[in-house]
Amino acid sequence: MSDHKIIIITAPSGAGKTSITRYLLEKYPHNLAFSVSAATRNPRSYEKDGMDYYFLTLESFKQKIQHNAFVEWEMVYEGKYYGTLKSELERIWQAGKTPLLDIEVKGAIHIREQYPESTLALFIEPPSVDELRRRLEMRGTETIESLMARVNKASYEISFKHHFDRIIVNDDLQKACREAEAAVTAFLGMGQIPR
Ligand code: 5GP
């Protein structure tokens, strides 16, 4: 496993890491593949099992913990578990690609500690916590309670930003995408594509 590379995009929820992840996947489809996590929350209307997440029951998630099937897992929200399956990373490496993980801060730190030499971990920082709240409200996927939980958690998560290889402030999405791209291409030894 240590020869294989891992790229992690982490951030508080709503900081724009999903947009940056999508940008990188679209730009480098032959080099990168999205690491589909396992999760116990309910799918959103537009989400597909096996594409966005492997949606599991709590029971089967706990079974996988017992069978040591995860590289990392976290209870990200009260009673809601998320985790990166070893089998998912293997699947992507077998295809000759580098897995791109969109995961929360603790899980990202956990993977980076296990594979310090082979992991690139980028922290996407929102311009401010107020802006983060505004973005989550606009996204419209949260109840008031879950929105407040995400905003409170964000302040705490930002305090861990110095654990990562690069901090990218997302005050301008295009600029943030380009910064992430430069870090990824350097890490993969690809050199920058001229534009
Ligand atoms: P959402 O419910 O909005 O899809 O995701 C909630 C949070 O869980 C996001 O910050 C997302 O990046 C994170 N997440 C998704 N998959 C994983 C995972 O496998 N492990 C960890 N630790 N966090 C994850």
mmCIF file of N, CA, C and O in Angstrom, residues 67-156:
data_model
loop_
_atom_site.group_PDB
_atom_site.id
_atom_site.type_symbol
_atom_site.label_atom_id
_atom_site.label_comp_id
_atom_site.label_asym_id
_atom_site.label_seq_id
_atom_site.Cartn_x
_atom_site.Cartn_y
_atom_site.Cartn_z
ATOM 1 N N HIS A 67 -14.579 -5.962 10.984
ATOM 2 C CA HIS A 67 -13.753 -6.734 10.053
ATOM 3 C C HIS A 67 -12.560 -5.937 9.543
ATOM 4 O O HIS A 67 -11.888 -6.356 8.608
ATOM 5 N N ASN A 68 -12.350 -4.765 10.157
ATOM 6 C CA ASN A 68 -11.171 -3.952 9.823
ATOM 7 C C ASN A 68 -11.155 -3.561 8.331
ATOM 8 O O ASN A 68 -10.108 -3.524 7.702
ATOM 9 N N ALA A 69 -12.342 -3.250 7.813
ATOM 10 C CA ALA A 69 -12.461 -2.960 6.379
ATOM 11 C C ALA A 69 -12.154 -1.500 6.033
ATOM 12 O O ALA A 69 -12.056 -1.156 4.855
ATOM 13 N N PHE A 70 -12.016 -0.631 7.046
ATOM 14 C CA PHE A 70 -11.824 0.796 6.782
ATOM 15 C C PHE A 70 -10.385 1.253 6.990
ATOM 16 O O PHE A 70 -9.704 0.792 7.906
ATOM 17 N N VAL A 71 -9.929 2.191 6.158
ATOM 18 C CA VAL A 71 -8.666 2.885 6.411
ATOM 19 C C VAL A 71 -8.899 3.912 7.512
ATOM 20 O O VAL A 71 -8.038 4.172 8.348
ATOM 21 N N GLU A 72 -10.064 4.533 7.476
ATOM 22 C CA GLU A 72 -10.485 5.455 8.534
ATOM 23 C C GLU A 72 -12.002 5.497 8.512
ATOM 24 O O GLU A 72 -12.623 5.250 7.489
ATOM 25 N N TRP A 73 -12.581 5.805 9.655
ATOM 26 C CA TRP A 73 -14.026 6.061 9.715
ATOM 27 C C TRP A 73 -14.273 7.037 10.847
ATOM 28 O O TRP A 73 -13.476 7.125 11.786
ATOM 29 N N GLU A 74 -15.354 7.778 10.757
ATOM 30 C CA GLU A 74 -15.708 8.754 11.788
ATOM 31 C C GLU A 74 -17.222 8.804 11.918
ATOM 32 O O GLU A 74 -17.934 8.624 10.925
ATOM 33 N N MET A 75 -17.671 9.110 13.146
ATOM 34 C CA MET A 75 -19.071 9.495 13.299
ATOM 35 C C MET A 75 -19.087 11.001 13.042
ATOM 36 O O MET A 75 -18.745 11.790 13.920
ATOM 37 N N VAL A 76 -19.398 11.392 11.818
ATOM 38 C CA VAL A 76 -19.242 12.794 11.410
ATOM 39 C C VAL A 76 -20.343 13.657 12.042
ATOM 40 O O VAL A 76 -20.088 14.761 12.501
ATOM 41 N N TYR A 77 -21.575 13.140 12.038
ATOM 42 C CA TYR A 77 -22.675 13.814 12.730
ATOM 43 C C TYR A 77 -23.306 12.793 13.660
ATOM 44 O O TYR A 77 -23.107 11.591 13.482
ATOM 45 N N GLU A 78 -24.066 13.281 14.639
ATOM 46 C CA GLU A 78 -24.665 12.413 15.654
ATOM 47 C C GLU A 78 -25.302 11.162 15.010
ATOM 48 O O GLU A 78 -26.255 11.272 14.241
ATOM 49 N N GLY A 79 -24.726 10.021 15.297
ATOM 50 C CA GLY A 79 -25.296 8.759 14.801
ATOM 51 C C GLY A 79 -25.046 8.473 13.324
ATOM 52 O O GLY A 79 -25.508 7.464 12.813
ATOM 53 N N LYS A 80 -24.331 9.376 12.620
ATOM 54 C CA LYS A 80 -24.085 9.172 11.182
ATOM 55 C C LYS A 80 -22.604 8.879 10.945
ATOM 56 O O LYS A 80 -21.745 9.716 11.243
ATOM 57 N N TYR A 81 -22.364 7.691 10.417
ATOM 58 C CA TYR A 81 -20.990 7.228 10.221
ATOM 59 C C TYR A 81 -20.571 7.339 8.758
ATOM 60 O O TYR A 81 -21.384 7.083 7.858
ATOM 61 N N TYR A 82 -19.311 7.688 8.564
ATOM 62 C CA TYR A 82 -18.735 7.799 7.221
ATOM 63 C C TYR A 82 -17.358 7.136 7.278
ATOM 64 O O TYR A 82 -16.634 7.298 8.261
ATOM 65 N N GLY A 83 -16.967 6.431 6.203
ATOM 66 C CA GLY A 83 -15.636 5.823 6.236
ATOM 67 C C GLY A 83 -15.088 5.495 4.861
ATOM 68 O O GLY A 83 -15.843 5.307 3.900
ATOM 69 N N THR A 84 -13.759 5.442 4.798
ATOM 70 C CA THR A 84 -13.063 5.092 3.556
ATOM 71 C C THR A 84 -12.724 3.609 3.596
ATOM 72 O O THR A 84 -11.989 3.165 4.491
ATOM 73 N N LEU A 85 -13.261 2.867 2.643
ATOM 74 C CA LEU A 85 -13.023 1.418 2.606
ATOM 75 C C LEU A 85 -11.668 1.104 1.983
ATOM 76 O O LEU A 85 -11.312 1.675 0.943
ATOM 77 N N LYS A 86 -10.945 0.180 2.587
ATOM 78 C CA LYS A 86 -9.680 -0.281 1.990
ATOM 79 C C LYS A 86 -9.934 -0.813 0.584
ATOM 80 O O LYS A 86 -9.159 -0.577 -0.338
ATOM 81 N N SER A 87 -11.045 -1.539 0.418
ATOM 82 C CA SER A 87 -11.351 -2.148 -0.893
ATOM 83 C C SER A 87 -11.540 -1.088 -1.974
ATOM 84 O O SER A 87 -11.261 -1.329 -3.145
ATOM 85 N N GLU A 88 -12.020 0.102 -1.567
ATOM 86 C CA GLU A 88 -12.250 1.176 -2.533
ATOM 87 C C GLU A 88 -10.901 1.728 -3.031
ATOM 88 O O GLU A 88 -10.711 1.957 -4.222
ATOM 89 N N LEU A 89 -9.962 1.924 -2.104
ATOM 90 C CA LEU A 89 -8.635 2.409 -2.510
ATOM 91 C C LEU A 89 -7.970 1.364 -3.414
ATOM 92 O O LEU A 89 -7.407 1.700 -4.456
ATOM 93 N N GLU A 90 -8.074 0.107 -3.038
ATOM 94 C CA GLU A 90 -7.479 -0.979 -3.849
ATOM 95 C C GLU A 90 -8.067 -1.001 -5.262
ATOM 96 O O GLU A 90 -7.352 -1.171 -6.235
ATOM 97 N N ARG A 91 -9.383 -0.834 -5.330
ATOM 98 C CA ARG A 91 -10.076 -0.838 -6.629
ATOM 99 C C ARG A 91 -9.479 0.239 -7.539
ATOM 100 O O ARG A 91 -9.197 -0.002 -8.715
ATOM 101 N N ILE A 92 -9.249 1.408 -6.987
ATOM 102 C CA ILE A 92 -8.757 2.542 -7.783
ATOM 103 C C ILE A 92 -7.283 2.331 -8.173
ATOM 104 O O ILE A 92 -6.887 2.566 -9.311
ATOM 105 N N TRP A 93 -6.495 1.853 -7.225
ATOM 106 C CA TRP A 93 -5.078 1.583 -7.551
ATOM 107 C C TRP A 93 -4.973 0.504 -8.621
ATOM 108 O O TRP A 93 -4.138 0.586 -9.518
ATOM 109 N N GLN A 94 -5.822 -0.512 -8.516
ATOM 110 C CA GLN A 94 -5.825 -1.581 -9.524
ATOM 111 C C GLN A 94 -6.092 -1.030 -10.919
ATOM 112 O O GLN A 94 -5.585 -1.545 -11.909
ATOM 113 N N ALA A 95 -6.895 0.037 -10.965
ATOM 114 C CA ALA A 95 -7.221 0.665 -12.252
ATOM 115 C C ALA A 95 -6.101 1.611 -12.701
ATOM 116 O O ALA A 95 -6.236 2.295 -13.724
ATOM 117 N N GLY A 96 -5.021 1.672 -11.930
ATOM 118 C CA GLY A 96 -3.867 2.493 -12.313
ATOM 119 C C GLY A 96 -4.067 3.979 -12.039
ATOM 120 O O GLY A 96 -3.400 4.825 -12.633
ATOM 121 N N LYS A 97 -4.993 4.313 -11.129
ATOM 122 C CA LYS A 97 -5.279 5.724 -10.823
ATOM 123 C C LYS A 97 -4.986 6.046 -9.357
ATOM 124 O O LYS A 97 -4.739 5.148 -8.554
ATOM 125 N N THR A 98 -5.027 7.339 -9.063
ATOM 126 C CA THR A 98 -4.842 7.795 -7.680
ATOM 127 C C THR A 98 -6.206 8.169 -7.098
ATOM 128 O O THR A 98 -6.936 8.947 -7.702
ATOM 129 N N PRO A 99 -6.550 7.605 -5.927
ATOM 130 C CA PRO A 99 -7.838 7.953 -5.326
ATOM 131 C C PRO A 99 -7.857 9.397 -4.819
ATOM 132 O O PRO A 99 -6.877 9.859 -4.221
ATOM 133 N N LEU A 100 -8.971 10.070 -5.078
ATOM 134 C CA LEU A 100 -9.188 11.427 -4.595
ATOM 135 C C LEU A 100 -10.297 11.351 -3.545
ATOM 136 O O LEU A 100 -11.426 10.953 -3.855
ATOM 137 N N LEU A 101 -9.957 11.715 -2.317
ATOM 138 C CA LEU A 101 -10.902 11.569 -1.206
ATOM 139 C C LEU A 101 -11.447 12.927 -0.810
ATOM 140 O O LEU A 101 -10.674 13.874 -0.608
ATOM 141 N N ASP A 102 -12.772 13.019 -0.690
ATOM 142 C CA ASP A 102 -13.441 14.224 -0.187
ATOM 143 C C ASP A 102 -13.961 13.834 1.191
ATOM 144 O O ASP A 102 -15.031 13.233 1.305
ATOM 145 N N ILE A 103 -13.166 14.112 2.223
ATOM 146 C CA ILE A 103 -13.545 13.640 3.566
ATOM 147 C C ILE A 103 -13.338 14.742 4.607
ATOM 148 O O ILE A 103 -12.666 15.735 4.336
ATOM 149 N N GLU A 104 -13.928 14.541 5.797
ATOM 150 C CA GLU A 104 -13.820 15.581 6.826
ATOM 151 C C GLU A 104 -12.444 15.530 7.507
ATOM 152 O O GLU A 104 -11.633 14.628 7.277
ATOM 153 N N VAL A 105 -12.251 16.535 8.363
ATOM 154 C CA VAL A 105 -10.910 16.848 8.841
ATOM 155 C C VAL A 105 -10.252 15.727 9.678
ATOM 156 O O VAL A 105 -9.088 15.391 9.461
ATOM 157 N N LYS A 106 -11.011 15.130 10.599
ATOM 158 C CA LYS A 106 -10.382 14.117 11.469
ATOM 159 C C LYS A 106 -9.941 12.896 10.674
ATOM 160 O O LYS A 106 -8.855 12.359 10.882
ATOM 161 N N GLY A 107 -10.805 12.463 9.764
ATOM 162 C CA GLY A 107 -10.474 11.309 8.914
ATOM 163 C C GLY A 107 -9.255 11.609 8.058
ATOM 164 O O GLY A 107 -8.388 10.741 7.854
ATOM 165 N N ALA A 108 -9.174 12.843 7.574
ATOM 166 C CA ALA A 108 -8.033 13.244 6.738
ATOM 167 C C ALA A 108 -6.737 13.195 7.550
ATOM 168 O O ALA A 108 -5.715 12.675 7.082
ATOM 169 N N ILE A 109 -6.782 13.696 8.774
ATOM 170 C CA ILE A 109 -5.586 13.674 9.635
ATOM 171 C C ILE A 109 -5.185 12.221 9.907
ATOM 172 O O ILE A 109 -4.007 11.862 9.861
ATOM 173 N N HIS A 110 -6.169 11.394 10.125
ATOM 174 C CA HIS A 110 -5.924 9.986 10.437
ATOM 175 C C HIS A 110 -5.197 9.282 9.277
ATOM 176 O O HIS A 110 -4.220 8.554 9.484
ATOM 177 N N ILE A 111 -5.646 9.528 8.044
ATOM 178 C CA ILE A 111 -4.990 8.887 6.882
ATOM 179 C C ILE A 111 -3.587 9.448 6.698
ATOM 180 O O ILE A 111 -2.634 8.716 6.452
ATOM 181 N N ARG A 112 -3.463 10.753 6.859
ATOM 182 C CA ARG A 112 -2.156 11.390 6.652
ATOM 183 C C ARG A 112 -1.129 10.845 7.672
ATOM 184 O O ARG A 112 0.036 10.677 7.344
ATOM 185 N N GLU A 113 -1.594 10.600 8.895
ATOM 186 C CA GLU A 113 -0.694 10.036 9.915
ATOM 187 C C GLU A 113 -0.259 8.615 9.550
ATOM 188 O O GLU A 113 0.875 8.225 9.802
ATOM 189 N N GLN A 114 -1.170 7.856 8.944
ATOM 190 C CA GLN A 114 -0.823 6.473 8.585
ATOM 191 C C GLN A 114 0.111 6.398 7.383
ATOM 192 O O GLN A 114 0.959 5.528 7.310
ATOM 193 N N TYR A 115 -0.071 7.319 6.430
ATOM 194 C CA TYR A 115 0.720 7.284 5.189
ATOM 195 C C TYR A 115 1.323 8.651 4.892
ATOM 196 O O TYR A 115 1.002 9.276 3.870
ATOM 197 N N PRO A 116 2.202 9.141 5.786
ATOM 198 C CA PRO A 116 2.700 10.519 5.633
ATOM 199 C C PRO A 116 3.447 10.752 4.328
ATOM 200 O O PRO A 116 3.382 11.834 3.766
ATOM 201 N N GLU A 117 4.140 9.719 3.828
ATOM 202 C CA GLU A 117 4.965 9.900 2.621
ATOM 203 C C GLU A 117 4.143 9.869 1.339
ATOM 204 O O GLU A 117 4.529 10.459 0.340
ATOM 205 N N SER A 118 3.032 9.163 1.373
ATOM 206 C CA SER A 118 2.311 8.932 0.116
ATOM 207 C C SER A 118 0.997 9.702 0.008
ATOM 208 O O SER A 118 0.232 9.493 -0.916
ATOM 209 N N THR A 119 0.747 10.592 0.984
ATOM 210 C CA THR A 119 -0.521 11.332 0.972
ATOM 211 C C THR A 119 -0.302 12.817 0.736
ATOM 212 O O THR A 119 0.577 13.426 1.350
ATOM 213 N N LEU A 120 -1.113 13.388 -0.148
ATOM 214 C CA LEU A 120 -1.190 14.848 -0.282
ATOM 215 C C LEU A 120 -2.539 15.260 0.289
ATOM 216 O O LEU A 120 -3.580 14.795 -0.185
ATOM 217 N N ALA A 121 -2.515 16.116 1.311
ATOM 218 C CA ALA A 121 -3.777 16.529 1.939
ATOM 219 C C ALA A 121 -3.928 18.044 1.853
ATOM 220 O O ALA A 121 -3.104 18.787 2.390
ATOM 221 N N LEU A 122 -4.962 18.470 1.148
ATOM 222 C CA LEU A 122 -5.209 19.903 0.951
ATOM 223 C C LEU A 122 -6.382 20.335 1.826
ATOM 224 O O LEU A 122 -7.443 19.701 1.795
ATOM 225 N N PHE A 123 -6.181 21.403 2.576
ATOM 226 C CA PHE A 123 -7.254 21.939 3.419
ATOM 227 C C PHE A 123 -7.875 23.139 2.726
ATOM 228 O O PHE A 123 -7.190 24.113 2.418
ATOM 229 N N ILE A 124 -9.173 23.070 2.446
ATOM 230 C CA ILE A 124 -9.874 24.186 1.810
ATOM 231 C C ILE A 124 -10.519 25.023 2.918
ATOM 232 O O ILE A 124 -11.374 24.528 3.664
ATOM 233 N N GLU A 125 -10.089 26.271 3.022
ATOM 234 C CA GLU A 125 -10.570 27.130 4.107
ATOM 235 C C GLU A 125 -11.628 28.095 3.576
ATOM 236 O O GLU A 125 -11.401 28.781 2.579
ATOM 237 N N PRO A 126 -12.793 28.159 4.233
ATOM 238 C CA PRO A 126 -13.788 29.145 3.794
ATOM 239 C C PRO A 126 -13.302 30.546 4.168
ATOM 240 O O PRO A 126 -12.568 30.685 5.142
ATOM 241 N N PRO A 127 -13.698 31.586 3.414
ATOM 242 C CA PRO A 127 -13.241 32.936 3.731
ATOM 243 C C PRO A 127 -13.632 33.358 5.153
ATOM 244 O O PRO A 127 -12.900 34.066 5.814
ATOM 245 N N SER A 128 -14.788 32.902 5.638
ATOM 246 C CA SER A 128 -15.204 33.192 7.018
ATOM 247 C C SER A 128 -16.327 32.227 7.392
ATOM 248 O O SER A 128 -16.941 31.601 6.520
ATOM 249 N N VAL A 129 -16.599 32.142 8.689
ATOM 250 C CA VAL A 129 -17.658 31.240 9.139
ATOM 251 C C VAL A 129 -19.033 31.776 8.702
ATOM 252 O O VAL A 129 -19.931 31.007 8.355
ATOM 253 N N ASP A 130 -19.193 33.106 8.647
ATOM 254 C CA ASP A 130 -20.459 33.694 8.171
ATOM 255 C C ASP A 130 -20.730 33.330 6.722
ATOM 256 O O ASP A 130 -21.852 33.000 6.338
ATOM 257 N N GLU A 131 -19.659 33.385 5.918
ATOM 258 C CA GLU A 131 -19.789 33.035 4.501
ATOM 259 C C GLU A 131 -20.163 31.556 4.362
ATOM 260 O O GLU A 131 -20.967 31.176 3.515
ATOM 261 N N LEU A 132 -19.564 30.746 5.203
ATOM 262 C CA LEU A 132 -19.869 29.313 5.192
ATOM 263 C C LEU A 132 -21.361 29.078 5.488
ATOM 264 O O LEU A 132 -22.029 28.300 4.809
ATOM 265 N N ARG A 133 -21.882 29.790 6.476
ATOM 266 C CA ARG A 133 -23.303 29.644 6.826
ATOM 267 C C ARG A 133 -24.168 30.036 5.620
ATOM 268 O O ARG A 133 -25.119 29.342 5.271
ATOM 269 N N ARG A 134 -23.788 31.133 4.969
ATOM 270 C CA ARG A 134 -24.543 31.617 3.811
ATOM 271 C C ARG A 134 -24.558 30.555 2.692
ATOM 272 O O ARG A 134 -25.574 30.257 2.098
ATOM 273 N N ARG A 135 -23.386 29.942 2.441
ATOM 274 C CA ARG A 135 -23.297 28.926 1.377
ATOM 275 C C ARG A 135 -24.154 27.710 1.685
ATOM 276 O O ARG A 135 -24.804 27.156 0.802
ATOM 277 N N LEU A 136 -24.138 27.293 2.948
ATOM 278 C CA LEU A 136 -24.942 26.120 3.331
ATOM 279 C C LEU A 136 -26.428 26.432 3.193
ATOM 280 O O LEU A 136 -27.216 25.590 2.759
ATOM 281 N N GLU A 137 -26.826 27.674 3.547
ATOM 282 C CA GLU A 137 -28.238 28.075 3.412
ATOM 283 C C GLU A 137 -28.648 28.046 1.940
ATOM 284 O O GLU A 137 -29.707 27.560 1.579
ATOM 285 N N MET A 138 -27.746 28.560 1.082
ATOM 286 C CA MET A 138 -28.035 28.602 -0.367
ATOM 287 C C MET A 138 -28.172 27.199 -0.935
ATOM 288 O O MET A 138 -28.973 26.938 -1.827
ATOM 289 N N ARG A 139 -27.319 26.264 -0.441
ATOM 290 C CA ARG A 139 -27.345 24.890 -0.946
ATOM 291 C C ARG A 139 -28.689 24.237 -0.646
ATOM 292 O O ARG A 139 -29.162 23.390 -1.399
ATOM 293 N N GLY A 140 -29.286 24.631 0.484
ATOM 294 C CA GLY A 140 -30.650 24.201 0.797
ATOM 295 C C GLY A 140 -30.813 22.729 1.107
ATOM 296 O O GLY A 140 -31.913 22.195 0.986
ATOM 297 N N THR A 141 -29.735 22.060 1.507
ATOM 298 C CA THR A 141 -29.855 20.620 1.784
ATOM 299 C C THR A 141 -30.016 20.346 3.278
ATOM 300 O O THR A 141 -30.189 19.196 3.669
ATOM 301 N N GLU A 142 -29.950 21.387 4.098
ATOM 302 C CA GLU A 142 -29.895 21.163 5.552
ATOM 303 C C GLU A 142 -31.163 21.636 6.253
ATOM 304 O O GLU A 142 -31.781 22.612 5.835
ATOM 305 N N THR A 143 -31.502 20.969 7.348
ATOM 306 C CA THR A 143 -32.521 21.499 8.253
ATOM 307 C C THR A 143 -31.820 22.560 9.112
ATOM 308 O O THR A 143 -30.585 22.642 9.113
ATOM 309 N N ILE A 144 -32.581 23.363 9.843
ATOM 310 C CA ILE A 144 -31.977 24.385 10.717
ATOM 311 C C ILE A 144 -30.989 23.728 11.680
ATOM 312 O O ILE A 144 -29.873 24.211 11.885
ATOM 313 N N GLU A 145 -31.400 22.570 12.250
ATOM 314 C CA GLU A 145 -30.540 21.912 13.255
ATOM 315 C C GLU A 145 -29.235 21.442 12.626
ATOM 316 O O GLU A 145 -28.164 21.661 13.173
ATOM 317 N N SER A 146 -29.335 20.795 11.452
ATOM 318 C CA SER A 146 -28.115 20.250 10.860
ATOM 319 C C SER A 146 -27.239 21.386 10.337
ATOM 320 O O SER A 146 -26.012 21.309 10.357
ATOM 321 N N LEU A 147 -27.865 22.500 9.924
ATOM 322 C CA LEU A 147 -27.078 23.654 9.482
ATOM 323 C C LEU A 147 -26.282 24.224 10.663
ATOM 324 O O LEU A 147 -25.080 24.474 10.556
ATOM 325 N N MET A 148 -26.952 24.378 11.801
ATOM 326 C CA MET A 148 -26.258 24.916 12.982
ATOM 327 C C MET A 148 -25.133 23.987 13.424
ATOM 328 O O MET A 148 -24.054 24.432 13.793
ATOM 329 N N ALA A 149 -25.396 22.664 13.355
ATOM 330 C CA ALA A 149 -24.369 21.698 13.768
ATOM 331 C C ALA A 149 -23.152 21.834 12.858
ATOM 332 O O ALA A 149 -22.012 21.815 13.322
ATOM 333 N N ARG A 150 -23.392 22.002 11.548
ATOM 334 C CA ARG A 150 -22.272 22.101 10.596
ATOM 335 C C ARG A 150 -21.492 23.385 10.818
ATOM 336 O O ARG A 150 -20.259 23.399 10.745
ATOM 337 N N VAL A 151 -22.187 24.492 11.093
ATOM 338 C CA VAL A 151 -21.506 25.781 11.287
ATOM 339 C C VAL A 151 -20.657 25.743 12.567
ATOM 340 O O VAL A 151 -19.499 26.179 12.578
ATOM 341 N N ASN A 152 -21.229 25.186 13.636
ATOM 342 C CA ASN A 152 -20.457 25.102 14.890
ATOM 343 C C ASN A 152 -19.219 24.231 14.721
ATOM 344 O O ASN A 152 -18.140 24.560 15.211
ATOM 345 N N LYS A 153 -19.403 23.153 14.013
ATOM 346 C CA LYS A 153 -18.296 22.225 13.811
ATOM 347 C C LYS A 153 -17.189 22.863 12.961
ATOM 348 O O LYS A 153 -15.999 22.593 13.163
ATOM 349 N N ALA A 154 -17.603 23.718 12.025
ATOM 350 C CA ALA A 154 -16.634 24.324 11.100
ATOM 351 C C ALA A 154 -15.562 25.113 11.848
ATOM 352 O O ALA A 154 -14.374 24.991 11.559
ATOM 353 N N SER A 155 -15.977 25.905 12.839
ATOM 354 C CA SER A 155 -15.004 26.738 13.572
ATOM 355 C C SER A 155 -13.964 25.836 14.225
ATOM 356 O O SER A 155 -12.770 26.137 14.220
ATOM 357 N N TYR A 156 -14.436 24.737 14.775
ATOM 358 C CA TYR A 156 -13.533 23.787 15.428
ATOM 359 C C TYR A 156 -12.568 23.175 14.408
ATOM 360 O O TYR A 156 -11.352 23.097 14.636
#
